[in-house]
Short mmCIF file of C-alpha atoms in Angstrom, two decimals:
data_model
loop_
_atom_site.label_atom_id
_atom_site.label_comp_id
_atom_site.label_asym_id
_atom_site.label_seq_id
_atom_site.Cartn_x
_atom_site.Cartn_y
_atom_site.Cartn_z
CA UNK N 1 -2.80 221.17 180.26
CA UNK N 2 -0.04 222.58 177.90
CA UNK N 3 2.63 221.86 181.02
CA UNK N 4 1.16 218.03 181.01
CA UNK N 5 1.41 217.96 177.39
CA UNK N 6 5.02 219.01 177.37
CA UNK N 7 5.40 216.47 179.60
CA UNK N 8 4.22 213.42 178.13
CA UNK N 9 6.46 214.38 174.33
CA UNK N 10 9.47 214.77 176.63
CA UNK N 11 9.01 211.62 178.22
CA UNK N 12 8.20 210.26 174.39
CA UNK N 13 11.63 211.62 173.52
CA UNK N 14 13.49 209.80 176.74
CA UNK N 15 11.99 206.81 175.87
CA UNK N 16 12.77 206.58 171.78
CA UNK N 17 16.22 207.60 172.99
CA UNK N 18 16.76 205.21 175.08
CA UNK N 19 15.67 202.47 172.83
CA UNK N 20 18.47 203.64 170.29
CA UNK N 21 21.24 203.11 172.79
CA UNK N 22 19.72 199.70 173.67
CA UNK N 23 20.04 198.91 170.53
CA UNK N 24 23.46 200.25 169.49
CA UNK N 25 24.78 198.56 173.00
CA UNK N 26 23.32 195.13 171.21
CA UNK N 27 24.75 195.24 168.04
CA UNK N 28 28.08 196.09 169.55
CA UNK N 29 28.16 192.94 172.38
CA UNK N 30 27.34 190.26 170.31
CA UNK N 31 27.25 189.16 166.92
CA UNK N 32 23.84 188.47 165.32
CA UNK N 33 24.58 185.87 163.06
CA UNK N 34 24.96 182.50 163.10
CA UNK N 35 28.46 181.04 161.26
CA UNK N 36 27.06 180.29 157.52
CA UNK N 37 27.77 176.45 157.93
CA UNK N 38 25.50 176.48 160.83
CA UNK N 39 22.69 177.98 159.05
CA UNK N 40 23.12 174.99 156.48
CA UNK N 41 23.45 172.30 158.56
CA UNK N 42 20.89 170.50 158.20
CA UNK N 43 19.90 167.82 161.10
CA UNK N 44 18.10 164.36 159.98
CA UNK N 45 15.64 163.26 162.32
CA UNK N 46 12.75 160.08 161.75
CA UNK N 47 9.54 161.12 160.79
CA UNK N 48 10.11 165.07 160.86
CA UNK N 49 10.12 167.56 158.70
CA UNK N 50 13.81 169.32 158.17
CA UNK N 51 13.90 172.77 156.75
CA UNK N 52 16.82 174.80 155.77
CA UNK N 53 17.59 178.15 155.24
CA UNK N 54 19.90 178.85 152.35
CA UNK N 55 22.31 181.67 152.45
CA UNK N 56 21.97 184.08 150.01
CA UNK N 57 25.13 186.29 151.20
CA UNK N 58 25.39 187.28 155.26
CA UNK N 59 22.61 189.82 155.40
CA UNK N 60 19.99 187.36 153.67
CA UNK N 61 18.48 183.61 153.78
CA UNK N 62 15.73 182.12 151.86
CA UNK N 63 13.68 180.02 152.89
CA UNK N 64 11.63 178.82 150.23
CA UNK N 65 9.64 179.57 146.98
CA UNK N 66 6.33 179.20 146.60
CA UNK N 67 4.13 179.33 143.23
CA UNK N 68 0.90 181.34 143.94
CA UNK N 69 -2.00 181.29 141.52
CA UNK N 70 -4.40 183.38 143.28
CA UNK N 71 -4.93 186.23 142.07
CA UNK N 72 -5.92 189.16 144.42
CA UNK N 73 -4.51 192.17 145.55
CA UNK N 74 -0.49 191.34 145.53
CA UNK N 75 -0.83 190.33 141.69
CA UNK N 76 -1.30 186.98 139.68
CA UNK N 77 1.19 184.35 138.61
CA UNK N 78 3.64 184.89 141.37
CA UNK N 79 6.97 182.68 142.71
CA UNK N 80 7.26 184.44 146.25
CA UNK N 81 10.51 183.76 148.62
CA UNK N 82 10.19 184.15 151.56
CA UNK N 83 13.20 185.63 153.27
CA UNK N 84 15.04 186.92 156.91
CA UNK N 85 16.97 190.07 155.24
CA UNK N 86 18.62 193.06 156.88
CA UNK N 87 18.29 194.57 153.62
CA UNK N 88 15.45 193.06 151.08
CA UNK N 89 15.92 195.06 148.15
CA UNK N 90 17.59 193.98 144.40
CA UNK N 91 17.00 190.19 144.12
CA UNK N 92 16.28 188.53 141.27
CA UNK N 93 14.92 185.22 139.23
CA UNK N 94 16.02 182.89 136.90
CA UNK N 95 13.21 180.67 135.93
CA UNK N 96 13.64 177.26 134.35
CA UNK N 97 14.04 178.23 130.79
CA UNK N 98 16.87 180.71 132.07
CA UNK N 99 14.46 183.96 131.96
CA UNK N 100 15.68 186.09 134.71
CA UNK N 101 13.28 188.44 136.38
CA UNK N 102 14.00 191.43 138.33
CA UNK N 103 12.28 190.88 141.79
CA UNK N 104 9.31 193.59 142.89
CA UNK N 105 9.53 195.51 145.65
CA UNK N 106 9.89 193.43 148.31
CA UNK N 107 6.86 193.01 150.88
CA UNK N 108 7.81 193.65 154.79
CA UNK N 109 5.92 191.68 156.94
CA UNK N 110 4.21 194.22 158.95
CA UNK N 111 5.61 193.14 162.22
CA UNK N 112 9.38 193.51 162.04
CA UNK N 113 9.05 196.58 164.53
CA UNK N 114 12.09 197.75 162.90
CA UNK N 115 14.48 194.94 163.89
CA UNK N 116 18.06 194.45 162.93
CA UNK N 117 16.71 191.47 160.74
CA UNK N 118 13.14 190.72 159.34
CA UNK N 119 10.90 188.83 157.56
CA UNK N 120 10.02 189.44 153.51
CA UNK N 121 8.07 188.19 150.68
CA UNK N 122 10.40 188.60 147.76
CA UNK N 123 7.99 188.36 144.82
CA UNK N 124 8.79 187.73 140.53
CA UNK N 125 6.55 187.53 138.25
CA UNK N 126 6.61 184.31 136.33
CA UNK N 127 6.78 185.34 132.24
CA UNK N 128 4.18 184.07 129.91
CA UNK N 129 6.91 181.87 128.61
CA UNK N 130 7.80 180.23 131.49
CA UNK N 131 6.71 177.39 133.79
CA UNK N 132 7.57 176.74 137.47
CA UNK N 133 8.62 173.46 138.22
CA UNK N 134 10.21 172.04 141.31
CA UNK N 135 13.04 174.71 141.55
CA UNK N 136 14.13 177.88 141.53
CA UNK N 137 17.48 179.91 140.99
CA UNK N 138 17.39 183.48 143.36
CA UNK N 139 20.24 185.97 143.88
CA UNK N 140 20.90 189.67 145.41
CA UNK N 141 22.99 192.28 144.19
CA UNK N 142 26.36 190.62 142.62
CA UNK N 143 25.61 187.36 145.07
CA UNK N 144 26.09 184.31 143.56
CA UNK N 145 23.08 181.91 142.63
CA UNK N 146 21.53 179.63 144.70
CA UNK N 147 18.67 176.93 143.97
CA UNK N 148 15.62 177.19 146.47
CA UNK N 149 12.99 174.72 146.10
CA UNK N 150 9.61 175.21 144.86
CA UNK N 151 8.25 174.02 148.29
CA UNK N 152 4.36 175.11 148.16
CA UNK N 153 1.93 175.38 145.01
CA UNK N 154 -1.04 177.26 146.28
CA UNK N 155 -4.10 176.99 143.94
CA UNK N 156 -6.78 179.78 143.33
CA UNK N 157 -8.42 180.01 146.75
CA UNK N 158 -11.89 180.10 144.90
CA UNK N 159 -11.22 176.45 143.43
CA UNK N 160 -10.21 174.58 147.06
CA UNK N 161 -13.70 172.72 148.27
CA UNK N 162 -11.84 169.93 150.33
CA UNK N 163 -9.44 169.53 152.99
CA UNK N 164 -7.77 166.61 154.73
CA UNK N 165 -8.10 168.38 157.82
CA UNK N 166 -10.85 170.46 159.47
CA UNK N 167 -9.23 172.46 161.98
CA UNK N 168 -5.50 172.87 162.58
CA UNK N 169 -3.16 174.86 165.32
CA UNK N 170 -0.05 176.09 164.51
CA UNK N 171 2.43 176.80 167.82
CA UNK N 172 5.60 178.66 167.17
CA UNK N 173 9.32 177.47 168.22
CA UNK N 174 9.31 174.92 171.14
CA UNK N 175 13.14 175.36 172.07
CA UNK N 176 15.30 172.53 173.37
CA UNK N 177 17.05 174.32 175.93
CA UNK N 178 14.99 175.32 179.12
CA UNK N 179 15.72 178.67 179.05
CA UNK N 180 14.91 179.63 176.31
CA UNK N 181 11.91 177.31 176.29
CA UNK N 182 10.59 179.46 179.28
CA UNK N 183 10.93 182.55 177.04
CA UNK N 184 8.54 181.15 174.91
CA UNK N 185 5.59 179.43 177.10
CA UNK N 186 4.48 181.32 180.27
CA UNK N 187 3.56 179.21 181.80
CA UNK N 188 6.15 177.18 181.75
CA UNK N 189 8.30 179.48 184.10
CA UNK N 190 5.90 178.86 186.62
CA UNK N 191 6.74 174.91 186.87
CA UNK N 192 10.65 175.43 186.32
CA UNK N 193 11.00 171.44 185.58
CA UNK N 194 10.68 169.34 182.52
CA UNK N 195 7.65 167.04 184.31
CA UNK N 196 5.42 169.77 184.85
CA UNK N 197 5.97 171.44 181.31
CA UNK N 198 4.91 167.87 179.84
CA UNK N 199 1.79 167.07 181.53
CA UNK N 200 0.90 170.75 180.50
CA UNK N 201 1.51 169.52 176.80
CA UNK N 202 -0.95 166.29 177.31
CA UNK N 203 -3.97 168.96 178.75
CA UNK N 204 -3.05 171.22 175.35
CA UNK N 205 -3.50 168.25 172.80
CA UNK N 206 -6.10 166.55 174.57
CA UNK N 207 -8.71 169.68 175.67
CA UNK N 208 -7.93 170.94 172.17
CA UNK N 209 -8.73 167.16 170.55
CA UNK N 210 -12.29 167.67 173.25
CA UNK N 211 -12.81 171.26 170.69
CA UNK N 212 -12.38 169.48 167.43
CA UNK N 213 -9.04 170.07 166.95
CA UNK N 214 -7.69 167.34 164.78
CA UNK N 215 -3.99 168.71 163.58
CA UNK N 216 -1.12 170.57 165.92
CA UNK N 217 1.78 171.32 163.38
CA UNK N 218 4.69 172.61 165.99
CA UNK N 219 8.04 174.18 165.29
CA UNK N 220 11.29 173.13 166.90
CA UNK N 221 14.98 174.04 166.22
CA UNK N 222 17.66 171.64 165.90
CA UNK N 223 18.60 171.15 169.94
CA UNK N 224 17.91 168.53 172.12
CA UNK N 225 14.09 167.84 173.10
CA UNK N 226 14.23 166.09 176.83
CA UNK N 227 13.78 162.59 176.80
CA UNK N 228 9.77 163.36 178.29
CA UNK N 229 8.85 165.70 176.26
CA UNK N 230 10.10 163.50 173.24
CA UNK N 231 8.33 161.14 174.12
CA UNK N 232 5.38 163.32 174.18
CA UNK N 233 5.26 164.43 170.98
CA UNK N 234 5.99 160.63 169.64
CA UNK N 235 2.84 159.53 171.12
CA UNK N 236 0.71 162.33 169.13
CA UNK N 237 2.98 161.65 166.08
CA UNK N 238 2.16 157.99 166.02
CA UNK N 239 -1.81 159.34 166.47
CA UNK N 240 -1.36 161.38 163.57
CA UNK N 241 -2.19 164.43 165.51
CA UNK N 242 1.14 165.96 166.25
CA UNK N 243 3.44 167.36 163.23
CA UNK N 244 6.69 168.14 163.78
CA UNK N 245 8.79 170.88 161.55
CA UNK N 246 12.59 171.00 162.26
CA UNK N 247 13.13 174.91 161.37
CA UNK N 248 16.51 176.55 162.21
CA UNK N 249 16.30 180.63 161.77
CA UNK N 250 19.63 182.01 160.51
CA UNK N 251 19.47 184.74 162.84
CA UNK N 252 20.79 183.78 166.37
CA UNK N 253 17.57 183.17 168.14
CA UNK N 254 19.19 184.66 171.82
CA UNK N 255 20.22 187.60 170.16
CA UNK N 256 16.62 188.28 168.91
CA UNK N 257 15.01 187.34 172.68
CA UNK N 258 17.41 189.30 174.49
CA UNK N 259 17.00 192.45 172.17
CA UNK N 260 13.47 191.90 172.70
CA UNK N 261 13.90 191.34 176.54
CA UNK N 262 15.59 194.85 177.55
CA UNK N 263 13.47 196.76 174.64
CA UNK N 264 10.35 195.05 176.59
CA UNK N 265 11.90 195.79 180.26
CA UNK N 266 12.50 198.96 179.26
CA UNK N 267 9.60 200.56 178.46
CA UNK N 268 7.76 198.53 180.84
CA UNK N 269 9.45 200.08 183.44
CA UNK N 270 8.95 203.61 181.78
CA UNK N 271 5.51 203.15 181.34
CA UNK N 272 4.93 201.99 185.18
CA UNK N 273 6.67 205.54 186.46
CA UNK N 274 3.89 207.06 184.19
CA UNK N 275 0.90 205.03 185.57
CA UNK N 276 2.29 205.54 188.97
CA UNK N 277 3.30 209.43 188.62
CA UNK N 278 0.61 211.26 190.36
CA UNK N 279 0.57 213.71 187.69
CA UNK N 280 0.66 211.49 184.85
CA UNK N 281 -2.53 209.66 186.46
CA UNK N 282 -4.27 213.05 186.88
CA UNK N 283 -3.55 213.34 182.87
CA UNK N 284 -5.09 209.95 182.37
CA UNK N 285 -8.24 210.49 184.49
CA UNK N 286 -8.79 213.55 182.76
CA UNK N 287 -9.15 211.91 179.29
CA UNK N 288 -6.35 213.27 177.62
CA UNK N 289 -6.42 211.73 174.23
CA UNK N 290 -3.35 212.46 173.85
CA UNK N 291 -1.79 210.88 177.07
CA UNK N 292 -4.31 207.74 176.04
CA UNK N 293 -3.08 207.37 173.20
CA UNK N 294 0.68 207.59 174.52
CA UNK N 295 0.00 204.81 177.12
CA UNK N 296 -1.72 202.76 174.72
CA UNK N 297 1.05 202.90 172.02
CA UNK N 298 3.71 202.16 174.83
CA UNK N 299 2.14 199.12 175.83
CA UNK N 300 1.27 198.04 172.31
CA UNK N 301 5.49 198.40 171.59
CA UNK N 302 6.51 197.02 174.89
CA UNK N 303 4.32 193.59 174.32
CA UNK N 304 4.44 193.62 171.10
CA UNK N 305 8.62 192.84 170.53
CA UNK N 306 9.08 191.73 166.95
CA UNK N 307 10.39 187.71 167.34
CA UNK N 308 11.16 186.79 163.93
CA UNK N 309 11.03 183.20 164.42
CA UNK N 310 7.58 183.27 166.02
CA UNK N 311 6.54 185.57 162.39
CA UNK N 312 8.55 183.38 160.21
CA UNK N 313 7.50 180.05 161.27
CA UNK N 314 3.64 181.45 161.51
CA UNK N 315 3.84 182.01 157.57
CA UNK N 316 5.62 179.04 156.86
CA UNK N 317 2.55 177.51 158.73
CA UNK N 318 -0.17 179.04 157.08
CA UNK N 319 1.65 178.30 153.77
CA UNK N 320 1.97 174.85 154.46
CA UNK N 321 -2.10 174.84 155.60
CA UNK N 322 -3.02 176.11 152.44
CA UNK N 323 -5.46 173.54 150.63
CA UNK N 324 -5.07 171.02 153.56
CA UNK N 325 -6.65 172.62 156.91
CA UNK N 326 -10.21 174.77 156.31
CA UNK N 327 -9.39 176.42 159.64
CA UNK N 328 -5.96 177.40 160.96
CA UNK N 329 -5.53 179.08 164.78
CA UNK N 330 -2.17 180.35 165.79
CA UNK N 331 -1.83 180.45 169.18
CA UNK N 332 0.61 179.31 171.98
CA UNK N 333 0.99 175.63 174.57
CA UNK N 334 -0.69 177.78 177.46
CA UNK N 335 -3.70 179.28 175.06
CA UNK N 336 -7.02 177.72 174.65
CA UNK N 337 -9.69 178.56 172.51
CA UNK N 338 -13.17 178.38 174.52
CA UNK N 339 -16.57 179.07 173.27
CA UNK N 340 -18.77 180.68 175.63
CA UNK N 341 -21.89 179.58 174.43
CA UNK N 342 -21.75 175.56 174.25
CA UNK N 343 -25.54 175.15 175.25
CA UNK N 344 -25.77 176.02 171.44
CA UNK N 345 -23.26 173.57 170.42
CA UNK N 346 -22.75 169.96 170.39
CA UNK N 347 -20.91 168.44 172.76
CA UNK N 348 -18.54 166.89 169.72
CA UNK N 349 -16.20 169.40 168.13
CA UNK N 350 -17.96 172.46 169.79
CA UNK N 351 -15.05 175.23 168.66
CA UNK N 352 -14.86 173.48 165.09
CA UNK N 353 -19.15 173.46 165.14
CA UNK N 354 -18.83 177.46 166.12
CA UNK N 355 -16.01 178.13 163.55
CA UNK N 356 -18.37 176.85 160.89
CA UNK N 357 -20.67 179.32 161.76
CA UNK N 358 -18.16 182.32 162.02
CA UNK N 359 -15.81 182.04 159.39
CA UNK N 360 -18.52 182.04 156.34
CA UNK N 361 -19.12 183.55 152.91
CA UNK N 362 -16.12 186.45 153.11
CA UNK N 363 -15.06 186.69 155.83
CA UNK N 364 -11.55 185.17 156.02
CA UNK N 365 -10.13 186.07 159.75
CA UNK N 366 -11.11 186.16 163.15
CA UNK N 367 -9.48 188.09 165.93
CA UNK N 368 -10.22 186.28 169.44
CA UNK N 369 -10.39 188.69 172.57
CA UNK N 370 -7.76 186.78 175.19
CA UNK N 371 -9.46 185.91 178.70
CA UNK N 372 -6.90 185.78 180.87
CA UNK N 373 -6.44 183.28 183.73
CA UNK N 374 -4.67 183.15 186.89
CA UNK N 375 -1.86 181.09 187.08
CA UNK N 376 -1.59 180.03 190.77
CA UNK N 377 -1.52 175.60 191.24
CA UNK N 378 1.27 174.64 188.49
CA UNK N 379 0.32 171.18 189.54
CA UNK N 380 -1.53 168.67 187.17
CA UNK N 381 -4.43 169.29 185.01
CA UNK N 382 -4.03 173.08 185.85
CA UNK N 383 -6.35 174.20 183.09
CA UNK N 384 -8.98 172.87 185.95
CA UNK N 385 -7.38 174.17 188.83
CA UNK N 386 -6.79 177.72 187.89
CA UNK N 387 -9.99 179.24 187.68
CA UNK N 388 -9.50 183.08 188.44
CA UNK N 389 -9.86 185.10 185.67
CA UNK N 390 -9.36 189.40 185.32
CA UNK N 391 -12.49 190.73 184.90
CA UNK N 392 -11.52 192.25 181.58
CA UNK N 393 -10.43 190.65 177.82
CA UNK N 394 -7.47 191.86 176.36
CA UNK N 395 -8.51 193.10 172.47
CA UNK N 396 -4.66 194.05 171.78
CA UNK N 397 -2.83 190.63 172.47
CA UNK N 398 -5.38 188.34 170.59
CA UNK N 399 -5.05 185.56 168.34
CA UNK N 400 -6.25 184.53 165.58
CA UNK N 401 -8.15 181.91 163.38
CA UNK N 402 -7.98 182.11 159.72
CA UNK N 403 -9.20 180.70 156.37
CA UNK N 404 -5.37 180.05 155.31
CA UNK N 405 -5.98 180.48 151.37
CA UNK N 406 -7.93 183.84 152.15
CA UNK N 407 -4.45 185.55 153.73
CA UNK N 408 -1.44 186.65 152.11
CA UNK N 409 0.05 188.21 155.34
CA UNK N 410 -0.58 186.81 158.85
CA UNK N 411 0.97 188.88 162.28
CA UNK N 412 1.34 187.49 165.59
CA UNK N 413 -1.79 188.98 167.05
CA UNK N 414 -3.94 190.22 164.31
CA UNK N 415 -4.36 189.36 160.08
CA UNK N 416 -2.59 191.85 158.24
CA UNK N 417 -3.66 191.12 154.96
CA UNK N 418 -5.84 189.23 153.29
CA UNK N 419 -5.39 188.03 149.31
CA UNK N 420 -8.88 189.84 148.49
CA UNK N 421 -9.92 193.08 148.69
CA UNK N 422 -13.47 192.23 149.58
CA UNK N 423 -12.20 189.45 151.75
CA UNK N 424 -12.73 190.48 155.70
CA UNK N 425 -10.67 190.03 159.11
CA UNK N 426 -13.34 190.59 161.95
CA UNK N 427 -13.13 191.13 165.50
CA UNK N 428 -14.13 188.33 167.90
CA UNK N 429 -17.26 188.38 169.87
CA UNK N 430 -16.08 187.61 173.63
CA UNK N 431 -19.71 186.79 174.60
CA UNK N 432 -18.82 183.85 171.59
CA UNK N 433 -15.51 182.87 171.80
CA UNK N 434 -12.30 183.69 174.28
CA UNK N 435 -8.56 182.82 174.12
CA UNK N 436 -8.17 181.61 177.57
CA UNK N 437 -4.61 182.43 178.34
CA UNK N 438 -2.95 180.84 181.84
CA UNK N 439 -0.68 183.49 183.56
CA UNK N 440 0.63 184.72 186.38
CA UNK N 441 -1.57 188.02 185.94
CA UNK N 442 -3.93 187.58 189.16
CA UNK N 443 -7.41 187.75 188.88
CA UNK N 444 -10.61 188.38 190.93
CA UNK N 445 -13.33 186.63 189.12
CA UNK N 446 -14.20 182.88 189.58
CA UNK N 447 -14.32 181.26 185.89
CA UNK N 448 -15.55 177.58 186.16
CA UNK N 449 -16.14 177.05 182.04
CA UNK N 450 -13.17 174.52 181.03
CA UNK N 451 -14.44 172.58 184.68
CA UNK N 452 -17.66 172.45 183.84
CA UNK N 453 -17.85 171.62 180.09
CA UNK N 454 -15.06 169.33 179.73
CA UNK N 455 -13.68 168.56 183.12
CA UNK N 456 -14.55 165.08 183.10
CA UNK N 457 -13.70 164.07 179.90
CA UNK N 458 -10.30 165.93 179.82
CA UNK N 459 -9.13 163.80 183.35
CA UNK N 460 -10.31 160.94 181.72
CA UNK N 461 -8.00 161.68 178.58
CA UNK N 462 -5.27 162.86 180.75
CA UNK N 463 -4.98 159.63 182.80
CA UNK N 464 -5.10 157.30 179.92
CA UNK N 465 -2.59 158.82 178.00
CA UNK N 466 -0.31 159.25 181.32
CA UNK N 467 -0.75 155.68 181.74
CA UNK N 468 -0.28 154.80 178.39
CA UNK N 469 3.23 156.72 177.64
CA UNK N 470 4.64 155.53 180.72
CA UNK N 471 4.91 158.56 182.87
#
């Protein structure tokens, strides 16, 4: 047992090694940054929303402010900025009436994994003698000042009793290029052409308009969108459904995937040669907690690579839900949220009708065990034609759906902080609800669901709107 156990922290040691000269290789190849007049630019486009980072010096860019008057557990009367740092530490405030605050300690975001770059809430505390208006000056260190806008006033959470929308999704970056637009959707790499990856998009909005979805808010960056897929997401603008944010990240976005990439490759391969090592198996079997808990924390770190666009545009999402959507899910174009039980729902909105009885009183978060599916006809409608599931949910890789006022701090796969003490983020029910997620995973159970409860009215959809866009 003590051999096995010397084992595993040598193999502990190879592997934390080994991530330190992956990243030391990085940061020597390639620069990290984009040129500052890049990062500026910013690109007009109809009917979209353009958002700029502004530089603050080359290891930090704001985003925004934002003027929060709840007041919970991070503190009352509050201008946060929200900012992609190397370094977040000594910024300060100059309020309207030229009061300059020095900045608290600034809040990391929970899921920067220790990247060369991540994502902060900066946070001042606005003086009794001061007002926020549309504008705010920001600096760090000896920097010079710069004027962010006030982009977001968030009221006192208790006050909000309407919204203009009942249930939103926010997706993270839809890239331009195809490469990197593979990266980001799964299933996507499956099809390999444009076509394909657009009639996917029609079977997202329209199953998700079948569950009550009634706002998509998606984030692009300034490249080219193919002529299809434009015209996509100008049909569902024109419907209202679709909103599109135009959201640049100062930090190169390849450098970020391919750090990510051989981190993730990695370990992946480092944690197969365990799995597969006859001793390391025996360790395993035996209920070694410590060997459990060393597989377990491997695959947590090698599927859980810190993507700082995905985490920066999710809080500029829930930000901008705040006071407008009563429910916000954050989850991806190949991800569909399923109840399990719609016998007990109506056949109108069903995941909106089960939200309203979930997310009640206090509780401000739920985490949704992922189902997920085999990814085997990349033809049309494949959400119908892929029916093999694993027999097992995934409770690490989840998503989430979220009272937007009731968070302060939202992660990729899990809440990781709510405004209120008091204020709850609860674990999904997969007899209730499951993210069903299409891979290229296998499977050896038959899951009929989606084909059964909305098979017929999603072809209908799909062929109208095919028709109707041309094709």
């Amino acid at each position: 047992m003590r051999f096995a156990v010397r084992v595993v922290a040598i193999s502990v040691a190879a592997f934390l090694a080994s991530c330190c000269v992956i990243q030391r290789f990085i940061s020597v190849q390639e620069p990290l940054l984009f040129p500052a007049e890049q990062v500026n630019k910013t690109v007009h486009h109809d009917n979209n929303h353009n958002v700029s980072f502004v530089t603050i010096n080359k290891s930090s860019y704001a985003l925004h402010a934002i003027r929060d008057g709840r007041s919970g557990n991070m503190g009352a009367h509050r201008v946060r900025v929200l900012v992609v740092a190397r370094g977040a530490v000594d910024y300060k405030c100059r309020f309207p009436d030229g009061t300059v605050v020095d900045a608290e300690k600034s809040y990391e975001m929970s899921e920067n994994h220790a990247m060369p770059f991540g994502v902060y809430f900066v946070n001042c505390e606005t003086p009794a003698n001061e007002t926020v208006g549309g504008s705010l000056e920001f600096t760090q260190k000896k920097s010079p000042w710069v004027t962010l806008p006030v982009r977001y006033d968030i009221p006192d959470e208790k006050t909000v009793k309407d919204w203009k929308h009942q249930l939103t999704i926010c997706l993270p970056f839809v890239f331009g290029d195809s490469r990197r637009f593979m990266h980001e959707y799964s299933a996507a790499v499956a099809y390999g052409t444009y076509c394909r990856r657009t009639t996917f998009s029609f079977q997202f909005m329209e199953l998700n308009r079948i569950l009550g979805v009634e706002h998509v808010i998606i984030y692009l960056d300034e490249s080219d969108i193919p002529a299809n897929l434009s015209s996509v997401i100008s049909f569902y603008e024109n419907m209202n459904v679709l909103e599109v944010v135009r959201l640049r990240i100062p930090v190169a976005s390849k450098q970020i995937w391919y750090h990510g990439q051989l981190v993730a490759v990695t370990v992946i391969e480092f944690v197969s040669a365990l799995i597969l090592s006859p001793l390391h198996r025996s360790i395993i079997v035996g209920r070694s907690s410590f060997a459990l808990i060393f597989y377990v924390t491997l695959r947590y770190c090698c599927l859980e690579v810190s993507l700082d666009n995905c985490l920066c545009s999710a809080h500029y999402c829930l930000y901008r839900s705040m006071g407008v959507s009563r429910f916000v899910a954050f989850h991806d174009l190949d991800e569909f949220l399923i109840p399990q039980k719609p016998e007990l729902l109506p056949q109108t909105a069903p995941l909106l009708a089960l939200l309203n009885t979930v997310l009640v009183n206090n509780v401000a978060s739920i985490r949704v065990p992922t189902q997920y599916m085999s990814l085997q006809d990349t033809g049309e409608l494949i959400t119908l034609k892929n029916t093999l599931q694993r027999s097992y949910t995934d409770k690490t890789l989840t998503k989430c759906v979220v009272r937007p006022e009731m968070i302060f701090e939202q992660g990729i796969h899990h809440t990781s902080r709510v405004i209120q003490d008091n204020y709850k983020a609860i674990a999904g029910d997969e007899d209730t609800l499951r993210l069903y997620h299409f891979k290229t995973r296998g499977g050896s159970k038959t899951d009929t669901r989606i084909v059964r409860d909305y098979g017929d009215r999603l072809t209908q959809r799909y062929r109208e709107v095919v028709a109707q866009i041309g094709l």
